[in-house]
Structure formats: structure tokens, C-alpha cells
Short mmCIF file of C-alpha atoms in Angstrom, two decimals:
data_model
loop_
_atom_site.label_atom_id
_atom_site.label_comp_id
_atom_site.label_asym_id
_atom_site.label_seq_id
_atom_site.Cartn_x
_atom_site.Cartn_y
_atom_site.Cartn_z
CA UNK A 1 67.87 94.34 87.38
CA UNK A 2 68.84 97.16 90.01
CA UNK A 3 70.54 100.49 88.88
CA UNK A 4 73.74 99.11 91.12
CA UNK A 5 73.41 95.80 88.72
CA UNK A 6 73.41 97.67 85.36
CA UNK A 7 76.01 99.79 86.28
CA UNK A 8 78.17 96.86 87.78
CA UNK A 9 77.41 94.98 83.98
CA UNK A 10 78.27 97.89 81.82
CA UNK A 11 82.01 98.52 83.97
CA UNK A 12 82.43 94.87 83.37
CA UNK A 13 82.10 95.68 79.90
CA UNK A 14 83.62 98.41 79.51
CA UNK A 15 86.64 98.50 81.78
CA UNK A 16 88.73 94.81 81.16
CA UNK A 17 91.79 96.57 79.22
CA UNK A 18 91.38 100.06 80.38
CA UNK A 19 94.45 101.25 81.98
CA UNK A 20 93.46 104.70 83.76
CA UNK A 21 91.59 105.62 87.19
CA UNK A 22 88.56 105.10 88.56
CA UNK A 23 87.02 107.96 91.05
CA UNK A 24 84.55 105.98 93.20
CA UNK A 25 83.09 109.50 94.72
CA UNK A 26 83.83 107.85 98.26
CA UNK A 27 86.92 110.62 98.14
CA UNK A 28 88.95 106.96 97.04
CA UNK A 29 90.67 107.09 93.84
CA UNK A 30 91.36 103.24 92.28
CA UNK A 31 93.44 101.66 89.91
CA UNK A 32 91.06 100.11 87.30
CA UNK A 33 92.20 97.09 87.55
CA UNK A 34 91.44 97.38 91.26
CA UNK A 35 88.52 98.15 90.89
CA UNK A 36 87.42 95.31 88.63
CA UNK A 37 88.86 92.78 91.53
CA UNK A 38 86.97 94.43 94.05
CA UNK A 39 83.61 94.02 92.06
CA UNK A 40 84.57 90.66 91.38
CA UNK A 41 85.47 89.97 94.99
CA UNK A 42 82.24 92.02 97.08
CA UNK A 43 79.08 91.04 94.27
CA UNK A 44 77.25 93.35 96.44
CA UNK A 45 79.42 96.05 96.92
CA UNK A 46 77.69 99.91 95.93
CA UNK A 47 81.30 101.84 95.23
CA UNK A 48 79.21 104.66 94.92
CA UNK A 49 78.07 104.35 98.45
CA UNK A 50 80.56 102.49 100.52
CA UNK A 51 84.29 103.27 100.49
CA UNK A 52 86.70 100.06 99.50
CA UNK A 53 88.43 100.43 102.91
CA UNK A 54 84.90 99.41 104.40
CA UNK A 55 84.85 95.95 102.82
CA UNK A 56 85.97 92.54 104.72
#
């Protein structure tokens, strides 16, 4: 599995129940919540290299 696709498992993991801020170093700052519907919405979506406002 990809770096993207480990990171994408472990936030899935980790972030259900978190209520806080995620940075996504696209100079974005996202609820956590979301950001989990994002990831659920764009499977192939790098946060870390593609701002949200990007996505269709």
C-alpha cells in the first residue's frame, strides 16, 4: 500500500470522535469532521498535495 494509503488508514483510525482541527499544509485549515467526509468522498484525494477547494 502507498504512503498516501497508510496515512489515509491510520486518520480513519484515528480521527472518528476527534473534535479539533486538521492543518492540511495546503494553507487550508479543516474541521475534522470535514475532513473525514472529504476522504470519504475523493478516495484519491492527497490533502497533503491538493487543496480541498480543488476537488469536484
Amino acid at each position: 500500500m502507498p504512503v498516501h494509503g497508510r496515512a489515509r488508514a491510520l486518520l480513519r483510525d484515528v480521527l472518528p470522535g476527534v473534535h479539533g482541527l486538521v492543518d492540511t499544509n495546503q494553507h487550508e485549515i479543516l474541521q475534522t469532521s470535514d475532513f473525514l467526509t472529504l476522504l470519504d468522498r475523493y478516495p484519491g484525494w492527497d490533502w497533503r498535495r491538493q487543496p480541498s477547494t480543488d476537488l469536484q
